[in-house]
Amino acid sequence: MHSMLISPQMWLALSLLALPPSLFAAQDVAPSAARDAAKTTTPQPGIEHYRLQENSDVIGQVQTTTARHDDTLIDIGRRYGIGYEEMRRANPEVSVWLPGEGTEIVIPTHFILPPGPREGIVVNVAEMRLYYYPPTKEGEAPEVETYPVSVGRMDWKTPLGETTITAKAKDPAWYPPASIIKEHAEEGRPLGRVVPPGPDNPLGRHALRLNIPGYLIHGTNRPGGVGMRVTHGCIRMLPEDIDSLFSRLPVGTKVRLINSPLKVGWSQSGILHVQAYPSMEESDDTSIKRIDEAFTAVSNVVKGQQYPVDFARLKRVTENATGMTEPLVLVEQPFETIERKPNDPLYDNLELLESIYSRLDTGMATDDA
């Protein structure tokens, strides 16, 4: 067996050859997707809470479950704290409205933590997910809670930046702004200046006012739409989720609103992972730009380390943007030399081995053949 001198460019070429693309089937979104699911569903207790591990940016794990005869993907996702788009992307070939009894359903409860400080609330609008880092008492292990949310439509974008919770309201009345009243009137759905508390109030039973005029984190009377871009810019949560947070979030809690369609992070075992989501800006959502930005981001993360990045997988993840967490490590030993023959093409002398999640010693030696 002989070792070979391999340049970084060759690593990239080999990784691109080794792993052919795996495309996910597209699926139409039903027009009524933003409406409430037809029946209620019972959340799984404690599924939103994860203990933070030292030197790790990754939490949770992918799960699977079996659909019941009357389930929808929305029902199943709600039981596990997963929003509409997350469930649809994780199960691209499954009917949203009738998965079918016995169908195996993927539950994408494996996340890379968003970039930046781990304190207060962080909402990643590209991910349509909220992260809450509760205060930690001395001697306690730090935790994170994460919940699906709905965010602003293309024409009513959720603002970005740092803010705080300035007020809290239970059973709030809704005072829609003139722009929303006008929009409803144009659609033939008259809206009064005040919507009182009750089943017709889109704020649900709890609201947290932000220090950004006109914007809230609130519940909803249409939980089936959580996990979509359907709001007028506010952050919309499942009723049970905001009910859990409401009493624990004091006025003054820090809130950071970010747009990170690509997340990169290390697992505790030292494997680099990536998670990609569609861009919130359609004009910027070009394949070439996304791939270039992803390659740059990952290269910066591993700079100065001998880590074998699987650039082929990174390219696929970036192009497909399903939100599923993927490891970015090349094969344990990407190839070995075979009997060499004069004038043979390079790739005829290489044998690709199976991928394994372990680091590769990239020390290079000269070929003594």
Tab-separated table of C-alpha atoms in Angstrom:
chain	number	residue	atom	x	y	z
A	1	MET	CA	0.000	0.000	0.000
A	2	HIS	CA	1.351	3.430	-0.879
A	3	SER	CA	0.437	6.867	0.419
A	4	MET	CA	0.080	9.743	-2.045
A	5	LEU	CA	0.649	13.483	-1.901
A	6	ILE	CA	-2.789	15.107	-2.165
A	7	SER	CA	-3.441	18.809	-2.568
A	8	PRO	CA	-6.495	20.564	-1.084
A	9	GLN	CA	-7.870	20.890	-4.605
A	10	MET	CA	-7.632	17.119	-5.048
A	11	TRP	CA	-9.459	16.572	-1.740
A	12	LEU	CA	-12.317	18.670	-3.093
A	13	ALA	CA	-12.362	16.886	-6.449
A	14	LEU	CA	-12.425	13.463	-4.820
A	15	SER	CA	-15.186	14.405	-2.393
A	16	LEU	CA	-17.321	15.721	-5.240
A	17	LEU	CA	-16.870	12.439	-7.126
A	18	ALA	CA	-17.440	10.240	-4.116
A	19	LEU	CA	-20.868	11.510	-3.137
A	20	PRO	CA	-23.441	11.998	-5.934
A	21	PRO	CA	-26.284	14.434	-5.277
A	22	SER	CA	-29.428	13.235	-3.521
A	23	LEU	CA	-32.326	15.493	-4.463
A	24	PHE	CA	-35.472	15.814	-2.369
A	25	ALA	CA	-38.848	15.753	-4.085
A	26	ALA	CA	-40.806	18.969	-4.020
A	27	GLN	CA	-44.297	19.058	-2.566
A	28	ASP	CA	-47.062	21.597	-3.027
A	29	VAL	CA	-48.339	23.430	0.035
A	30	ALA	CA	-52.088	23.179	0.494
A	31	PRO	CA	-53.884	26.554	0.297
A	32	SER	CA	-55.376	26.016	3.733
A	33	ALA	CA	-52.017	25.283	5.375
A	34	ALA	CA	-52.136	28.449	7.454
A	35	ARG	CA	-55.448	27.463	8.991
A	36	ASP	CA	-55.809	25.565	12.185
A	37	ALA	CA	-55.486	21.795	12.144
A	38	ALA	CA	-58.846	20.078	12.361
A	39	LYS	CA	-58.153	18.505	15.724
A	40	THR	CA	-56.077	19.160	18.785
A	41	THR	CA	-52.953	17.195	19.623
A	42	THR	CA	-51.162	16.482	22.866
A	43	PRO	CA	-47.518	17.650	23.007
A	44	GLN	CA	-44.860	15.244	24.202
A	45	PRO	CA	-43.708	16.457	27.657
A	46	GLY	CA	-40.241	17.970	27.918
A	47	ILE	CA	-39.341	17.641	24.265
A	48	GLU	CA	-38.268	21.279	23.930
A	49	HIS	CA	-35.626	21.171	26.688
A	50	TYR	CA	-32.009	20.229	26.004
A	51	ARG	CA	-28.978	20.280	28.266
A	52	LEU	CA	-26.055	22.243	26.848
A	53	GLN	CA	-22.875	20.226	26.548
A	54	GLU	CA	-19.423	21.704	26.942
A	55	ASN	CA	-17.643	22.359	23.642
A	56	SER	CA	-20.733	21.421	21.621
A	57	ASP	CA	-23.008	23.443	19.358
A	58	VAL	CA	-25.371	20.560	18.568
A	59	ILE	CA	-28.452	19.445	20.502
A	60	GLY	CA	-31.049	16.692	20.151
A	61	GLN	CA	-31.256	13.899	17.630
A	62	VAL	CA	-33.409	12.933	14.669
A	63	GLN	CA	-36.361	10.744	15.658
A	64	THR	CA	-38.915	8.686	13.786
A	65	THR	CA	-42.512	7.846	14.584
A	66	THR	CA	-45.399	6.047	12.893
A	67	ALA	CA	-48.414	7.958	11.634
A	68	ARG	CA	-51.863	7.091	12.936
A	69	HIS	CA	-54.769	6.761	10.533
A	70	ASP	CA	-56.139	10.251	11.335
A	71	ASP	CA	-52.800	12.084	11.617
A	72	THR	CA	-51.545	14.963	9.483
A	73	LEU	CA	-47.911	16.068	9.417
A	74	ILE	CA	-49.075	19.161	11.317
A	75	ASP	CA	-50.508	17.000	14.099
A	76	ILE	CA	-47.343	14.937	14.389
A	77	GLY	CA	-45.073	17.971	14.272
A	78	ARG	CA	-47.029	19.709	17.015
A	79	ARG	CA	-46.647	16.703	19.312
A	80	TYR	CA	-42.877	16.969	18.942
A	81	GLY	CA	-42.495	20.754	18.847
A	82	ILE	CA	-41.774	20.928	15.104
A	83	GLY	CA	-43.313	23.485	12.723
A	84	TYR	CA	-45.029	23.024	9.374
A	85	GLU	CA	-42.103	23.737	7.031
A	86	GLU	CA	-39.688	21.696	9.159
A	87	MET	CA	-41.962	18.655	8.936
A	88	ARG	CA	-42.634	19.077	5.226
A	89	ARG	CA	-38.945	19.361	4.341
A	90	ALA	CA	-37.991	16.383	6.503
A	91	ASN	CA	-40.678	14.238	4.830
A	92	PRO	CA	-40.724	15.443	1.214
A	93	GLU	CA	-42.544	12.409	-0.207
A	94	VAL	CA	-45.224	12.203	2.493
A	95	SER	CA	-48.631	13.843	2.110
A	96	VAL	CA	-49.041	16.725	4.540
A	97	TRP	CA	-52.743	16.080	5.000
A	98	LEU	CA	-52.895	12.285	4.821
A	99	PRO	CA	-49.588	10.560	5.609
A	100	GLY	CA	-51.381	7.229	5.972
A	101	GLU	CA	-51.574	4.857	8.898
A	102	GLY	CA	-48.258	3.106	9.523
A	103	THR	CA	-46.175	5.564	7.470
A	104	GLU	CA	-42.786	6.220	9.048
A	105	ILE	CA	-42.338	9.925	9.749
A	106	VAL	CA	-39.024	11.692	10.333
A	107	ILE	CA	-38.982	14.117	13.263
A	108	PRO	CA	-36.119	16.616	12.724
A	109	THR	CA	-35.322	17.283	16.395
A	110	HIS	CA	-31.583	17.716	15.775
A	111	PHE	CA	-30.384	21.316	15.823
A	112	ILE	CA	-27.266	23.427	15.610
A	113	LEU	CA	-27.478	26.307	18.051
A	114	PRO	CA	-27.700	29.745	16.399
A	115	PRO	CA	-24.557	31.880	16.321
A	116	GLY	CA	-23.908	34.534	18.943
A	117	PRO	CA	-24.380	34.814	22.702
A	118	ARG	CA	-26.377	32.091	24.429
A	119	GLU	CA	-28.614	34.215	26.579
A	120	GLY	CA	-32.226	35.299	26.662
A	121	ILE	CA	-34.228	34.655	23.511
A	122	VAL	CA	-32.799	34.161	20.031
A	123	VAL	CA	-35.132	33.945	17.036
A	124	ASN	CA	-33.634	32.758	13.759
A	125	VAL	CA	-36.190	33.922	11.189
A	126	ALA	CA	-34.653	31.835	8.382
A	127	GLU	CA	-35.109	28.740	10.537
A	128	MET	CA	-38.485	29.846	11.903
A	129	ARG	CA	-37.377	28.731	15.352
A	130	LEU	CA	-36.987	30.373	18.741
A	131	TYR	CA	-34.268	29.448	21.264
A	132	TYR	CA	-34.519	30.367	24.934
A	133	TYR	CA	-31.572	30.127	27.324
A	134	PRO	CA	-33.000	30.144	30.878
A	135	PRO	CA	-30.913	31.708	33.644
A	136	THR	CA	-28.749	29.099	35.355
A	137	LYS	CA	-28.393	28.896	39.107
A	138	GLU	CA	-25.084	27.978	40.686
A	139	GLY	CA	-24.495	24.260	40.415
A	140	GLU	CA	-27.095	23.739	37.690
A	141	ALA	CA	-26.286	22.571	34.179
A	142	PRO	CA	-27.173	25.176	31.511
A	143	GLU	CA	-30.082	24.347	29.216
A	144	VAL	CA	-31.722	25.593	26.060
A	145	GLU	CA	-35.341	25.389	25.004
A	146	THR	CA	-36.363	25.596	21.371
A	147	TYR	CA	-39.784	26.135	19.771
A	148	PRO	CA	-41.177	26.512	16.237
A	149	VAL	CA	-42.476	29.949	15.279
A	150	SER	CA	-44.119	31.731	12.378
A	151	VAL	CA	-42.477	34.876	11.002
A	152	GLY	CA	-43.316	37.715	8.637
A	153	ARG	CA	-44.329	37.243	5.024
A	154	MET	CA	-42.186	38.582	2.191
A	155	ASP	CA	-44.202	41.830	2.211
A	156	TRP	CA	-44.303	42.100	6.030
A	157	LYS	CA	-40.804	41.113	7.109
A	158	THR	CA	-39.903	40.406	10.707
A	159	PRO	CA	-37.363	43.037	11.830
A	160	LEU	CA	-33.844	42.018	12.795
A	161	GLY	CA	-31.638	43.233	15.624
A	162	GLU	CA	-31.374	43.273	19.400
A	163	THR	CA	-34.309	44.255	21.559
A	164	THR	CA	-36.022	43.429	24.864
A	165	ILE	CA	-39.409	42.434	26.211
A	166	THR	CA	-41.060	45.635	27.434
A	167	ALA	CA	-44.523	44.407	28.497
A	168	LYS	CA	-46.587	41.237	28.959
A	169	ALA	CA	-50.323	40.730	28.476
A	170	LYS	CA	-52.603	37.793	29.172
A	171	ASP	CA	-55.808	37.591	27.110
A	172	PRO	CA	-54.769	40.693	25.151
A	173	ALA	CA	-57.013	42.763	22.926
A	174	TRP	CA	-55.623	43.359	19.439
A	175	TYR	CA	-55.462	46.866	18.007
A	176	PRO	CA	-54.591	46.278	14.340
A	177	PRO	CA	-52.724	49.087	12.587
A	178	ALA	CA	-54.362	50.997	9.751
A	179	SER	CA	-52.320	49.096	7.147
A	180	ILE	CA	-53.750	45.749	8.258
A	181	ILE	CA	-57.292	47.131	8.492
A	182	LYS	CA	-56.906	48.374	4.912
A	183	GLU	CA	-55.549	45.023	3.730
A	184	HIS	CA	-58.507	43.172	5.253
A	185	ALA	CA	-60.967	45.612	3.697
A	186	GLU	CA	-59.433	45.106	0.240
A	187	GLU	CA	-59.804	41.347	0.681
A	188	GLY	CA	-63.459	41.688	1.689
A	189	ARG	CA	-62.786	40.752	5.310
A	190	PRO	CA	-63.719	43.840	7.354
A	191	LEU	CA	-61.708	44.243	10.542
A	192	GLY	CA	-62.641	46.462	13.461
A	193	ARG	CA	-60.291	48.809	15.248
A	194	VAL	CA	-60.224	46.469	18.249
A	195	VAL	CA	-60.414	42.677	18.348
A	196	PRO	CA	-61.346	41.642	21.911
A	197	PRO	CA	-59.913	38.576	23.685
A	198	GLY	CA	-61.466	35.327	22.587
A	199	PRO	CA	-61.316	32.610	19.912
A	200	ASP	CA	-61.230	35.142	17.039
A	201	ASN	CA	-58.225	37.022	18.398
A	202	PRO	CA	-55.102	36.155	16.343
A	203	LEU	CA	-52.835	37.009	19.294
A	204	GLY	CA	-54.082	34.020	21.235
A	205	ARG	CA	-54.028	34.201	25.024
A	206	HIS	CA	-50.517	35.559	25.606
A	207	ALA	CA	-48.463	38.399	24.144
A	208	LEU	CA	-44.961	39.735	24.812
A	209	ARG	CA	-44.363	43.270	23.555
A	210	LEU	CA	-40.927	44.033	22.105
A	211	ASN	CA	-39.055	47.298	22.207
A	212	ILE	CA	-39.728	47.613	18.472
A	213	PRO	CA	-42.972	49.548	17.936
A	214	GLY	CA	-45.791	47.328	16.716
A	215	TYR	CA	-44.047	43.956	17.112
A	216	LEU	CA	-44.893	41.119	19.503
A	217	ILE	CA	-44.108	37.545	20.369
A	218	HIS	CA	-47.573	36.058	20.809
A	219	GLY	CA	-49.753	32.971	20.684
A	220	THR	CA	-52.287	32.205	17.974
A	221	ASN	CA	-55.809	30.999	17.336
A	222	ARG	CA	-54.540	29.119	14.265
A	223	PRO	CA	-51.780	26.794	15.515
A	224	GLY	CA	-51.730	24.842	12.245
A	225	GLY	CA	-49.896	27.768	10.629
A	226	VAL	CA	-46.976	27.815	13.079
A	227	GLY	CA	-43.765	27.186	11.190
A	228	MET	CA	-44.691	29.270	8.133
A	229	ARG	CA	-44.074	32.766	6.814
A	230	VAL	CA	-47.609	34.019	7.387
A	231	THR	CA	-47.517	36.886	9.903
A	232	HIS	CA	-47.414	40.668	9.522
A	233	GLY	CA	-43.938	40.653	11.080
A	234	CYS	CA	-44.696	39.397	14.600
A	235	ILE	CA	-43.338	36.152	16.051
A	236	ARG	CA	-46.189	33.645	16.408
A	237	MET	CA	-45.911	30.635	18.746
A	238	LEU	CA	-47.995	27.558	19.511
A	239	PRO	CA	-50.418	28.262	22.388
A	240	GLU	CA	-48.847	25.667	24.659
A	241	ASP	CA	-45.334	26.958	23.964
A	242	ILE	CA	-45.916	30.597	24.819
A	243	ASP	CA	-48.018	29.489	27.791
A	244	SER	CA	-44.935	27.628	29.063
A	245	LEU	CA	-42.674	30.649	28.572
A	246	PHE	CA	-45.004	33.494	29.563
A	247	SER	CA	-44.605	33.338	33.344
A	248	ARG	CA	-40.857	32.681	33.127
A	249	LEU	CA	-39.882	35.593	30.877
A	250	PRO	CA	-39.594	38.811	32.890
A	251	VAL	CA	-39.871	42.263	31.385
A	252	GLY	CA	-36.366	43.228	30.288
A	253	THR	CA	-35.478	39.804	28.849
A	254	LYS	CA	-33.044	40.203	25.955
A	255	VAL	CA	-34.326	39.214	22.510
A	256	ARG	CA	-32.074	38.828	19.480
A	257	LEU	CA	-33.689	38.533	16.031
A	258	ILE	CA	-31.298	37.108	13.437
A	259	ASN	CA	-31.409	35.761	9.887
A	260	SER	CA	-28.973	32.838	9.596
A	261	PRO	CA	-29.924	30.528	6.720
A	262	LEU	CA	-26.681	28.561	7.283
A	263	LYS	CA	-25.622	27.273	10.696
A	264	VAL	CA	-22.333	25.488	11.334
A	265	GLY	CA	-21.311	23.871	14.617
A	266	TRP	CA	-19.261	21.171	16.321
A	267	SER	CA	-20.683	18.146	18.088
A	268	GLN	CA	-19.173	16.986	21.368
A	269	SER	CA	-17.396	14.188	19.479
A	270	GLY	CA	-15.573	16.717	17.292
A	271	ILE	CA	-17.600	16.357	14.100
A	272	LEU	CA	-18.510	19.513	12.192
A	273	HIS	CA	-22.216	19.766	11.284
A	274	VAL	CA	-24.177	22.068	8.988
A	275	GLN	CA	-27.845	23.080	8.735
A	276	ALA	CA	-29.188	25.109	5.794
A	277	TYR	CA	-32.521	26.862	5.211
A	278	PRO	CA	-33.935	28.798	2.249
A	279	SER	CA	-32.907	32.430	2.239
A	280	MET	CA	-35.464	34.948	3.467
A	281	GLU	CA	-34.379	37.293	0.680
A	282	GLU	CA	-35.461	35.948	-2.706
A	283	SER	CA	-33.073	38.246	-4.580
A	284	ASP	CA	-30.133	36.737	-2.675
A	285	ASP	CA	-31.269	33.122	-2.936
A	286	THR	CA	-29.044	32.078	-5.853
A	287	SER	CA	-27.349	28.707	-5.809
A	288	ILE	CA	-23.895	30.019	-6.690
A	289	LYS	CA	-23.963	32.717	-4.029
A	290	ARG	CA	-25.254	30.345	-1.356
A	291	ILE	CA	-22.602	27.739	-2.123
A	292	ASP	CA	-19.831	30.335	-2.167
A	293	GLU	CA	-20.926	31.748	1.187
A	294	ALA	CA	-21.220	28.248	2.668
A	295	PHE	CA	-17.747	27.235	1.491
A	296	THR	CA	-16.303	30.451	2.923
A	297	ALA	CA	-18.084	30.036	6.265
A	298	VAL	CA	-16.975	26.431	6.715
A	299	SER	CA	-13.426	27.184	5.599
A	300	ASN	CA	-13.218	29.899	8.255
A	301	VAL	CA	-14.487	27.522	10.950
A	302	VAL	CA	-11.827	24.876	10.202
A	303	LYS	CA	-9.050	27.325	9.414
A	304	GLY	CA	-5.783	26.156	10.976
A	305	GLN	CA	-7.147	22.662	11.660
A	306	GLN	CA	-6.459	19.435	9.835
A	307	TYR	CA	-10.121	18.621	9.405
A	308	PRO	CA	-11.320	16.777	6.263
A	309	VAL	CA	-14.392	18.768	5.220
A	310	ASP	CA	-16.823	16.935	2.955
A	311	PHE	CA	-17.382	19.753	0.463
A	312	ALA	CA	-19.610	17.572	-1.718
A	313	ARG	CA	-22.086	17.140	1.117
A	314	LEU	CA	-21.832	20.839	1.991
A	315	LYS	CA	-22.729	21.691	-1.614
A	316	ARG	CA	-25.749	19.356	-1.554
A	317	VAL	CA	-26.971	20.624	1.814
A	318	THR	CA	-26.666	24.230	0.665
A	319	GLU	CA	-28.489	23.622	-2.618
A	320	ASN	CA	-31.328	21.612	-1.077
A	321	ALA	CA	-31.676	23.658	2.146
A	322	THR	CA	-33.971	21.155	3.883
A	323	GLY	CA	-33.023	22.183	7.415
A	324	MET	CA	-31.771	18.687	8.239
A	325	THR	CA	-28.508	18.608	10.197
A	326	GLU	CA	-25.678	16.934	8.277
A	327	PRO	CA	-22.111	15.971	9.328
A	328	LEU	CA	-19.270	17.396	7.258
A	329	VAL	CA	-16.517	14.818	7.542
A	330	LEU	CA	-14.853	12.946	4.714
A	331	VAL	CA	-14.270	9.203	4.650
A	332	GLU	CA	-11.944	7.714	7.249
A	333	GLN	CA	-9.451	6.936	4.480
A	334	PRO	CA	-10.689	8.412	1.200
A	335	PHE	CA	-8.816	6.065	-1.097
A	336	GLU	CA	-5.993	3.597	-1.422
A	337	THR	CA	-3.675	2.882	-4.292
A	338	ILE	CA	-4.234	-0.165	-6.460
A	339	GLU	CA	-1.792	-1.840	-8.777
A	340	ARG	CA	-0.446	0.943	-10.947
A	341	LYS	CA	-0.376	0.635	-14.708
A	342	PRO	CA	1.430	2.942	-17.123
A	343	ASN	CA	-0.717	5.657	-18.745
A	344	ASP	CA	-3.798	4.850	-16.646
A	345	PRO	CA	-6.019	7.826	-15.728
A	346	LEU	CA	-5.618	8.948	-12.125
A	347	TYR	CA	-9.122	7.910	-11.066
A	348	ASP	CA	-8.618	4.352	-12.348
A	349	ASN	CA	-5.966	3.986	-9.626
A	350	LEU	CA	-8.190	5.051	-6.741
A	351	GLU	CA	-10.691	3.070	-4.723
A	352	LEU	CA	-13.164	5.055	-2.637
A	353	LEU	CA	-13.928	3.528	0.728
A	354	GLU	CA	-17.118	3.745	2.841
A	355	SER	CA	-17.701	6.890	4.874
A	356	ILE	CA	-17.197	6.697	8.626
A	357	TYR	CA	-17.614	9.449	11.205
A	358	SER	CA	-14.068	9.743	12.459
A	359	ARG	CA	-11.265	12.165	11.881
A	360	LEU	CA	-8.700	11.514	9.236
A	361	ASP	CA	-4.993	11.983	9.775
A	362	THR	CA	-4.170	14.250	6.882
A	363	GLY	CA	-0.426	14.099	7.300
A	364	MET	CA	1.081	13.628	3.858
A	365	ALA	CA	3.942	11.398	2.788
A	366	THR	CA	5.751	11.073	-0.527
A	367	ASP	CA	4.823	8.244	-2.842
A	368	ASP	CA	7.568	5.618	-2.834
A	369	ALA	CA	6.282	3.653	-5.836
